[in-house]
PDB file of C-alpha atoms in Angstrom:
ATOM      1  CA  UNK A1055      84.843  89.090  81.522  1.00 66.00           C
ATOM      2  CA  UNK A1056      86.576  86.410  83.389  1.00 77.00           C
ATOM      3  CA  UNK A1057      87.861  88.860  85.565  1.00 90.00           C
ATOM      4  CA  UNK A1058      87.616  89.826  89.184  1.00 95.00           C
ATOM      5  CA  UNK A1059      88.721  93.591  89.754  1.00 96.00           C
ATOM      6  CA  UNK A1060      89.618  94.340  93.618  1.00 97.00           C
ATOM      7  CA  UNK A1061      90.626  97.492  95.486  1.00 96.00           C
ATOM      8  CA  UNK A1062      92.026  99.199  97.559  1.00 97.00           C
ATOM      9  CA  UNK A1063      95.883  97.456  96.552  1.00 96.00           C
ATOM     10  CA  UNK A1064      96.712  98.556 100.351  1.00 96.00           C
ATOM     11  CA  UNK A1065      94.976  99.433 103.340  1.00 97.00           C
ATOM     12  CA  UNK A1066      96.593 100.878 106.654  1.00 97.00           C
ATOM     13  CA  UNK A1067      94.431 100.607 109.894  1.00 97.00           C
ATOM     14  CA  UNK A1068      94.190 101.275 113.120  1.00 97.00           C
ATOM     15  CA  UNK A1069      93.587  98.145 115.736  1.00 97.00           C
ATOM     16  CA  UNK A1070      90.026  97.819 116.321  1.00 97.00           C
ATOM     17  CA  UNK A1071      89.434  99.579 113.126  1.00 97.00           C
ATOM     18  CA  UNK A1072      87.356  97.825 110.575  1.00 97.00           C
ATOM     19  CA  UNK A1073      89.086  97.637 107.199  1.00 98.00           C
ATOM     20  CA  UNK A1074      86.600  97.171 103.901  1.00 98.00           C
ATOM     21  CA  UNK A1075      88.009  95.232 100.809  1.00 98.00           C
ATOM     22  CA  UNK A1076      86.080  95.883  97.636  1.00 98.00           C
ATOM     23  CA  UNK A1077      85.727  93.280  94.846  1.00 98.00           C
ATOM     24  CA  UNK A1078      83.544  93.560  91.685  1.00 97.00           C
ATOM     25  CA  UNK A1079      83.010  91.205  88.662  1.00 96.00           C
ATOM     26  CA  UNK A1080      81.406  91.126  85.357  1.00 94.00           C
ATOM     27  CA  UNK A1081      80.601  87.220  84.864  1.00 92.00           C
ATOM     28  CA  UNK A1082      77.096  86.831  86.185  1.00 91.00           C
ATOM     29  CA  UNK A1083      77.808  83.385  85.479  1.00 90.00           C
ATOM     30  CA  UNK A1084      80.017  82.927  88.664  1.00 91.00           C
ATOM     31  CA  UNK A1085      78.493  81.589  92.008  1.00 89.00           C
ATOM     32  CA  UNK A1086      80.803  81.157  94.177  1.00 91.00           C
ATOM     33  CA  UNK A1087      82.559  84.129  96.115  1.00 94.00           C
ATOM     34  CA  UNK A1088      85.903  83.327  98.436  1.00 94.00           C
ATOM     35  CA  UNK A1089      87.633  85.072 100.679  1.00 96.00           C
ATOM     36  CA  UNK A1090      91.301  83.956 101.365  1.00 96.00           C
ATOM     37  CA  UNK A1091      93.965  85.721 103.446  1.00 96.00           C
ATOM     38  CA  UNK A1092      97.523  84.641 102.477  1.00 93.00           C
ATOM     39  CA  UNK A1093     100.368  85.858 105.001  1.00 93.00           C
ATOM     40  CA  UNK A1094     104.505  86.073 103.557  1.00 89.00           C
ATOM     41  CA  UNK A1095     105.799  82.983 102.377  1.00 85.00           C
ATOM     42  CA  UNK A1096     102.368  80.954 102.733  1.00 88.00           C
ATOM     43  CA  UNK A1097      99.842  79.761 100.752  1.00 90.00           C
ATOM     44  CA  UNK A1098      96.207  81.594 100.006  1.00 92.00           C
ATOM     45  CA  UNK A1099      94.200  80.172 102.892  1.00 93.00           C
ATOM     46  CA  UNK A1100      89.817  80.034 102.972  1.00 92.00           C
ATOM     47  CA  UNK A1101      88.452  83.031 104.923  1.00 94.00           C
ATOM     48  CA  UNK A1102      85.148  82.992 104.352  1.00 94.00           C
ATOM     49  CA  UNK A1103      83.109  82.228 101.233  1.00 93.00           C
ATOM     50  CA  UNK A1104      79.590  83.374  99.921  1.00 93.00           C
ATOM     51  CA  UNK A1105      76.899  82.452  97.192  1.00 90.00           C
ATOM     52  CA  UNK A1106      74.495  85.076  95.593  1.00 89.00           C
ATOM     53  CA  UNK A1107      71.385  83.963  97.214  1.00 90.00           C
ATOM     54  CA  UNK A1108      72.806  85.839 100.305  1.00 92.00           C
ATOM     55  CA  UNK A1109      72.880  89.078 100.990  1.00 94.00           C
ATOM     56  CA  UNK A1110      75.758  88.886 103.879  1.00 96.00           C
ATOM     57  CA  UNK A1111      77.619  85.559 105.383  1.00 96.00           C
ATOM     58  CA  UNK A1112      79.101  86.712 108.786  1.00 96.00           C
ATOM     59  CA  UNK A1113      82.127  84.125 110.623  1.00 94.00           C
ATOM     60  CA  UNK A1114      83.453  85.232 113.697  1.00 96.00           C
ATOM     61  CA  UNK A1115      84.862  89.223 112.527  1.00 97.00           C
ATOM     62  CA  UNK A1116      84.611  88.458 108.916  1.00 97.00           C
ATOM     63  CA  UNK A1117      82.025  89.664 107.234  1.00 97.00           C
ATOM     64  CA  UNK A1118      80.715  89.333 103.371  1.00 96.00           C
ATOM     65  CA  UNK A1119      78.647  91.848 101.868  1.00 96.00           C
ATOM     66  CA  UNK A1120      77.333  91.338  98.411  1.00 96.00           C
ATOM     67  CA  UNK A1121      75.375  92.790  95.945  1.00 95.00           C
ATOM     68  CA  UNK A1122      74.292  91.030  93.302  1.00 93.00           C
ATOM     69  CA  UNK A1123      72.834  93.641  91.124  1.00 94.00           C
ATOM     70  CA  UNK A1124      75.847  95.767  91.349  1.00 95.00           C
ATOM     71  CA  UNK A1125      78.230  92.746  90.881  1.00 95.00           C
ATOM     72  CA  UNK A1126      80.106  93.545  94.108  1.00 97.00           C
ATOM     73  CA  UNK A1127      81.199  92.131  97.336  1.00 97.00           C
ATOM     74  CA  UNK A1128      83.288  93.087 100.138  1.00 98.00           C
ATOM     75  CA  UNK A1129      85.051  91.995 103.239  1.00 98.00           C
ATOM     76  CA  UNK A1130      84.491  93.554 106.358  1.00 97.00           C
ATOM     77  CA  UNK A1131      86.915  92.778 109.651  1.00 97.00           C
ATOM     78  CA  UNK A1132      85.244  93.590 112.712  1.00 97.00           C
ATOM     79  CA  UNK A1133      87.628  94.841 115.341  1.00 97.00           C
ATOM     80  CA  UNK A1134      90.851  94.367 113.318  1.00 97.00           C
ATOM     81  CA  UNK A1135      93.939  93.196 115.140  1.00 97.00           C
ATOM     82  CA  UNK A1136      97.584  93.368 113.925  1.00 97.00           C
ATOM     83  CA  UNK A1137      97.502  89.773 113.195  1.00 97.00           C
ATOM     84  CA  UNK A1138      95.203  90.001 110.752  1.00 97.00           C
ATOM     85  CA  UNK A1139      97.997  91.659 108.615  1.00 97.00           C
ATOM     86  CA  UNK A1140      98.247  89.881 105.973  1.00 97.00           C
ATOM     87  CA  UNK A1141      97.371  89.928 101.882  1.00 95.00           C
ATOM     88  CA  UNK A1142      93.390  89.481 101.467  1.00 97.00           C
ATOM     89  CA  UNK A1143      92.248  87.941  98.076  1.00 96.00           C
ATOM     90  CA  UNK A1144      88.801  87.764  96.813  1.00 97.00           C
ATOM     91  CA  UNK A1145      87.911  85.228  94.011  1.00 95.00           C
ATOM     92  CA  UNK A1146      84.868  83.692  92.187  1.00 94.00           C
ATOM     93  CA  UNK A1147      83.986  80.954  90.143  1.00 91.00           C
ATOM     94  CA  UNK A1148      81.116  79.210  88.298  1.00 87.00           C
ATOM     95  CA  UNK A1149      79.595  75.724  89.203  1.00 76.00           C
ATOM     96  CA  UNK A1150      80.583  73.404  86.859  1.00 72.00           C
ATOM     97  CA  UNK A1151      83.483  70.704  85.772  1.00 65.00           C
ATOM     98  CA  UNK A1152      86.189  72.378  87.237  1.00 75.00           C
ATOM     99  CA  UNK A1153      85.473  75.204  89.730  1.00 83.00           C
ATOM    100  CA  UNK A1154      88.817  77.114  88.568  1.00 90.00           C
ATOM    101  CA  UNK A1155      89.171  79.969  91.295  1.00 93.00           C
ATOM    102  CA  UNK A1156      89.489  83.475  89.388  1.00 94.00           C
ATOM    103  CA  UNK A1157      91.111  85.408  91.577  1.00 95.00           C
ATOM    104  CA  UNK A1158      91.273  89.667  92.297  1.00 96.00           C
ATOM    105  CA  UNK A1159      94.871  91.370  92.583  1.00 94.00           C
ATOM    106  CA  UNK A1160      95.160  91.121  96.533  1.00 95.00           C
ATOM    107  CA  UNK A1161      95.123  93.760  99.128  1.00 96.00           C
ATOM    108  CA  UNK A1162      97.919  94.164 101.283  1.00 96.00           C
ATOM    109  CA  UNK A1163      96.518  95.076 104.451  1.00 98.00           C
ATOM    110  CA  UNK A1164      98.414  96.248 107.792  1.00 98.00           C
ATOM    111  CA  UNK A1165      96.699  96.239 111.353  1.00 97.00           C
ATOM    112  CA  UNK A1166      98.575  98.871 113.064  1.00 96.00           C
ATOM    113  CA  UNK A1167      98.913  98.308 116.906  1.00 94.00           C
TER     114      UNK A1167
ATOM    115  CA  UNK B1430      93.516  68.617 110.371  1.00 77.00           C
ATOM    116  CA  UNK B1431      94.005  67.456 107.344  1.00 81.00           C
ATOM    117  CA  UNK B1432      96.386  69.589 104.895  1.00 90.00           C
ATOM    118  CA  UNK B1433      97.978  69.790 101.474  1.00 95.00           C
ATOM    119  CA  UNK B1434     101.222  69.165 101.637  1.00 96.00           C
ATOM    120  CA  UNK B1435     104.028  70.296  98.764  1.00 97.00           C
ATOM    121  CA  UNK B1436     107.645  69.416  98.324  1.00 96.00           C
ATOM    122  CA  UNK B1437     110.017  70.836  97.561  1.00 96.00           C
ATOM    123  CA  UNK B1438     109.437  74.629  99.123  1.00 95.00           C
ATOM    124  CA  UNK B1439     112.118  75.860  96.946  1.00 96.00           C
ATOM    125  CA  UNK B1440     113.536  74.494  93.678  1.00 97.00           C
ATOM    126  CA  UNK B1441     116.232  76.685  92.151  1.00 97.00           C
ATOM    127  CA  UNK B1442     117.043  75.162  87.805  1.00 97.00           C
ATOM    128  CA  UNK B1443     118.731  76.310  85.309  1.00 97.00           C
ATOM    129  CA  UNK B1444     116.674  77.717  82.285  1.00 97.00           C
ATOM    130  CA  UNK B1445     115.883  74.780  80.053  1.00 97.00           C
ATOM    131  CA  UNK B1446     116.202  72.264  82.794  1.00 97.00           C
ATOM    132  CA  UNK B1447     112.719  70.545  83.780  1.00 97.00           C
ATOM    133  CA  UNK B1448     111.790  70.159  87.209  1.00 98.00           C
ATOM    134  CA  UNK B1449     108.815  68.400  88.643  1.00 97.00           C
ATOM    135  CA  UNK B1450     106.840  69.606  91.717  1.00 98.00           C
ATOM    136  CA  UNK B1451     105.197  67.669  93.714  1.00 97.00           C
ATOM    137  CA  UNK B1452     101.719  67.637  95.893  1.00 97.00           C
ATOM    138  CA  UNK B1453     100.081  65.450  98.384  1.00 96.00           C
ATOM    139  CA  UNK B1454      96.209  66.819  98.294  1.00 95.00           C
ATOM    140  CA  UNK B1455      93.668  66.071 101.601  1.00 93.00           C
ATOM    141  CA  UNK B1456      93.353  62.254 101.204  1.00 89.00           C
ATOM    142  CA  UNK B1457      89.449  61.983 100.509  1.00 86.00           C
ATOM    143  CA  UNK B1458      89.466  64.868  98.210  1.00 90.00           C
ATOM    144  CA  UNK B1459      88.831  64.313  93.913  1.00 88.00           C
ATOM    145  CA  UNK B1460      89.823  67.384  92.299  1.00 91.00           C
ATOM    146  CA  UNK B1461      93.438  69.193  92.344  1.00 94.00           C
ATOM    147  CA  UNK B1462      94.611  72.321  90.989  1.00 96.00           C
ATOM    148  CA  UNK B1463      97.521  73.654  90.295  1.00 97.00           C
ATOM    149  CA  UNK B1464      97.614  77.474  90.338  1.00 97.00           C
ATOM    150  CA  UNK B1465     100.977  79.818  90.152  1.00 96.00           C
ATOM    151  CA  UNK B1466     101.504  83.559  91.575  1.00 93.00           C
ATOM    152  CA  UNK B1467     104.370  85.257  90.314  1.00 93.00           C
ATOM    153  CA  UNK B1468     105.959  87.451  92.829  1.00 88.00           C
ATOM    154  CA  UNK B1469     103.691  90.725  93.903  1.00 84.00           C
ATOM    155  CA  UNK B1470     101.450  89.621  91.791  1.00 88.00           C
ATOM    156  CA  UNK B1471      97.840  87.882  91.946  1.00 89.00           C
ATOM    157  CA  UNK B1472      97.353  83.489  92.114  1.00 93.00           C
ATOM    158  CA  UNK B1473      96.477  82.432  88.396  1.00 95.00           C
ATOM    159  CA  UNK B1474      94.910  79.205  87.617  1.00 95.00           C
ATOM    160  CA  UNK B1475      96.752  76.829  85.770  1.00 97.00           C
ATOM    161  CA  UNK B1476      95.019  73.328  85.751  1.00 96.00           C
ATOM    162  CA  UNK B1477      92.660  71.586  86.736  1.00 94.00           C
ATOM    163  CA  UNK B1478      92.480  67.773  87.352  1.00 93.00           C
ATOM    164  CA  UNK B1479      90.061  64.845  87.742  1.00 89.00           C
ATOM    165  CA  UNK B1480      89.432  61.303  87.989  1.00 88.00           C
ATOM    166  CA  UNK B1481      93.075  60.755  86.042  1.00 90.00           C
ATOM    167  CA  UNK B1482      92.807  63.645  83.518  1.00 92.00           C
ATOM    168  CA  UNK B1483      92.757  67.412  82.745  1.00 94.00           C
ATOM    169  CA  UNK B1484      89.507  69.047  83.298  1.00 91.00           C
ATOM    170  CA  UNK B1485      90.526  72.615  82.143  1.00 93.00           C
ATOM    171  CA  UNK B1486      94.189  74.034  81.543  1.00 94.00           C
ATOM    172  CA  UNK B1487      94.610  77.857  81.629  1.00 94.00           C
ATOM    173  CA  UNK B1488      96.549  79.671  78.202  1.00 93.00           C
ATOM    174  CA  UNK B1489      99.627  79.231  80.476  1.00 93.00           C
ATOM    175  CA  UNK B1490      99.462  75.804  80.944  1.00 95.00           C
ATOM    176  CA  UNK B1491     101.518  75.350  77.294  1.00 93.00           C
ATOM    177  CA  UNK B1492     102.807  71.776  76.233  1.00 94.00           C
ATOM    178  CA  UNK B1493     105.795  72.335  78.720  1.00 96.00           C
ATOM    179  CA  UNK B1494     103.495  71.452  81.510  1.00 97.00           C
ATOM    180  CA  UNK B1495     102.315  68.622  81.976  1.00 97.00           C
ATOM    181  CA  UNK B1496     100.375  67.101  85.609  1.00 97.00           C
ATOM    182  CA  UNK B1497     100.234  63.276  86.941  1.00 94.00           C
ATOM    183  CA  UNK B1498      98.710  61.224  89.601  1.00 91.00           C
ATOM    184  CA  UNK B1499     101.078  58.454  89.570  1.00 85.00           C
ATOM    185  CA  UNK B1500      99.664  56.730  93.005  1.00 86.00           C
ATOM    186  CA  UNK B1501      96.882  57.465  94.566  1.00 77.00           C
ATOM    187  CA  UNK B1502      98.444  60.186  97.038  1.00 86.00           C
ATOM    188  CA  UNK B1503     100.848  62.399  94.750  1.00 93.00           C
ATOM    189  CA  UNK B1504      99.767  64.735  92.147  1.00 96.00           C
ATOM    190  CA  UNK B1505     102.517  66.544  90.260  1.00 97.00           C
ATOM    191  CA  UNK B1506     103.509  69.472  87.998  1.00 98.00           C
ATOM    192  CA  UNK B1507     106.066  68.998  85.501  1.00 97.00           C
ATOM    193  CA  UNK B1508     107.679  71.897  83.135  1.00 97.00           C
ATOM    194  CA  UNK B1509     109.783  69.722  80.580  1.00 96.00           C
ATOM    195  CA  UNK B1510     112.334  73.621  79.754  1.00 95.00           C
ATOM    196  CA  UNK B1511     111.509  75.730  82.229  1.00 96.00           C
ATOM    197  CA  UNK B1512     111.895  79.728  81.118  1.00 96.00           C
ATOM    198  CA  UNK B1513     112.630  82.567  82.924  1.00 96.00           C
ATOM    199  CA  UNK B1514     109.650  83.478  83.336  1.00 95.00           C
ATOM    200  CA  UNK B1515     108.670  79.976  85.154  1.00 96.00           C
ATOM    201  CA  UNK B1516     110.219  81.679  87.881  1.00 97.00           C
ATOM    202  CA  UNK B1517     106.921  81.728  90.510  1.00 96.00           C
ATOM    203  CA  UNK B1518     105.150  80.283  93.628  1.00 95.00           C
ATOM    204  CA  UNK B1519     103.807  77.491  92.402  1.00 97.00           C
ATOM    205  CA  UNK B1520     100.374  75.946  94.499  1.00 97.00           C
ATOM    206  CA  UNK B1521      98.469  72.886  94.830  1.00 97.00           C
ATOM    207  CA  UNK B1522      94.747  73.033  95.828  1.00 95.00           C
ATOM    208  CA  UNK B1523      92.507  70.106  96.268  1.00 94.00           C
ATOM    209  CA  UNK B1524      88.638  70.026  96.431  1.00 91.00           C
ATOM    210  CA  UNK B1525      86.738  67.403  97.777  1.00 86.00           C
ATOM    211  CA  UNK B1526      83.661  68.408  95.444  1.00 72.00           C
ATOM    212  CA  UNK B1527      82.834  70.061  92.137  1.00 57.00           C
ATOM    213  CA  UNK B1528      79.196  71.516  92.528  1.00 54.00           C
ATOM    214  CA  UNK B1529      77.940  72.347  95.963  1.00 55.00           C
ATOM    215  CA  UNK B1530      81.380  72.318  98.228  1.00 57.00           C
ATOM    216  CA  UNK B1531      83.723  74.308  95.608  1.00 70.00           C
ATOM    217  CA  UNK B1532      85.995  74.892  99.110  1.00 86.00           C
ATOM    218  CA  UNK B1533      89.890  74.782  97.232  1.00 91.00           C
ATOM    219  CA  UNK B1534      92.432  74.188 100.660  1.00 93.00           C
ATOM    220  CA  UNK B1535      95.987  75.150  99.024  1.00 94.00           C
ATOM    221  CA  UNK B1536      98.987  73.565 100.262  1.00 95.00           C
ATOM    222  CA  UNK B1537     102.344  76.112 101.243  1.00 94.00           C
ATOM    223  CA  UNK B1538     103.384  76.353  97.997  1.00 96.00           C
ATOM    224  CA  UNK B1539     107.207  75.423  95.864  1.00 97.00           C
ATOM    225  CA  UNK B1540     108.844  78.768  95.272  1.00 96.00           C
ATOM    226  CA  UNK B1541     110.882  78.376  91.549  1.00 97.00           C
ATOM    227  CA  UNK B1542     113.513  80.041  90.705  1.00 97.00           C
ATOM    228  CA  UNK B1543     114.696  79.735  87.400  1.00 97.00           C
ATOM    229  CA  UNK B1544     118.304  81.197  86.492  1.00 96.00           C
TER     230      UNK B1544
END
């Protein structure tokens, strides 16, 4: 239950395409929904994060989409660009003492030029 | 802007050796992490840490590991006989809330190798 199931494992686009990163959970306990995007050799960096009282969070290209009853949210990038190659990992956690992160199994994802 | 910082970036041991890690969180933040992704693979938590003690520790965090806050900059991870299987990317996060702000910044990471 305490885990966060994500797909696709790899994604090839085109530039300017918009890739979509799925992530689903079973814990309705968790309220807390990252986004981090970790390139080769660095560590997971924050993307963009969301909380179930929202329907979508938008930043710049990235955009959340979650649905609560489902148990799902995704990441959208808007108008992708080969820099934005790079391993995309969605997580959750729950409120509390310790706010461990509980994270999916990445997406690699390559911005073709 | 402010940034976790981690030292060494690699640390190659010898099975059975222990090695400590070591982790310089964002200066006003209160909680720190410790999480470990073993290569191709996905970041697992393995402690968590606040106001001098262990909040929650993960199944892997066994009695080899052990974390510290010996001044009021460092935190550390120490694994006493490190395996084989210690063999990982090992990050610090730090948070500067629990509740409300739950944003984790991770620092670069020490890559372990364990022959």
């Amino acid at each position: 239950q305490q885990q966060v199931k994500q797909s696709p494992q790899s994604l090839i686009v085109q530039k300017g395409g918009i890739p979509i990163i799925n992530c689903a959970y079973e814990n309705t306990a968790f309220d807390y929904f990252p986004w981090y995007q970790q390139f080769p050799g660095k560590g997971p960096a924050l993307l963009i994060a969301i909380r179930p009282d929202v329907s979508e969070k938008k930043e710049g290209r990235f955009t959340i989409s979650f649905n609560k009853s489902a148990k799902q949210f995704s990441l959208h990038i808007m108008d992708s660009q080969p820099g934005d190659s790079a391993t995309y990992f969605c997580a959750a956690s729950v409120d509390g003492a310790t706010n461990k992160l509980i994270f999916g199994t990445g997406t690699l994802l390559a911005v073709q030029p | 802007e402010p940034e976790v910082t981690q030292t060494p970036s690699h640390q190659v041991t010898q099975m059975g050796q222990e090695v400590i890690l070591r982790c310089v969180p964002i200066s006003n933040h209160l909680y720190f992490y410790w999480y470990r992704q073993i290569l191709g693979q996905k970041v697992e938590f393995l402690v968590s840490f606040y106001n001098n003690e262990i909040s929650e520790k993960s199944e892997i965090f066994d009695d080899q590991f052990s974390v510290e806050r010996p001044d009021g900059s460092n935190f550390t991870l120490k694994i006493r006989s490190t395996k084989l299987e210690d063999s990982a990317m090992y990050f610090c996060a730090s948070s500067e809330f629990s509740g409300g702000a739950h944003e984790q910044f991770f620092g670069p990471g020490t890559r372990l190798t364990v022959l």
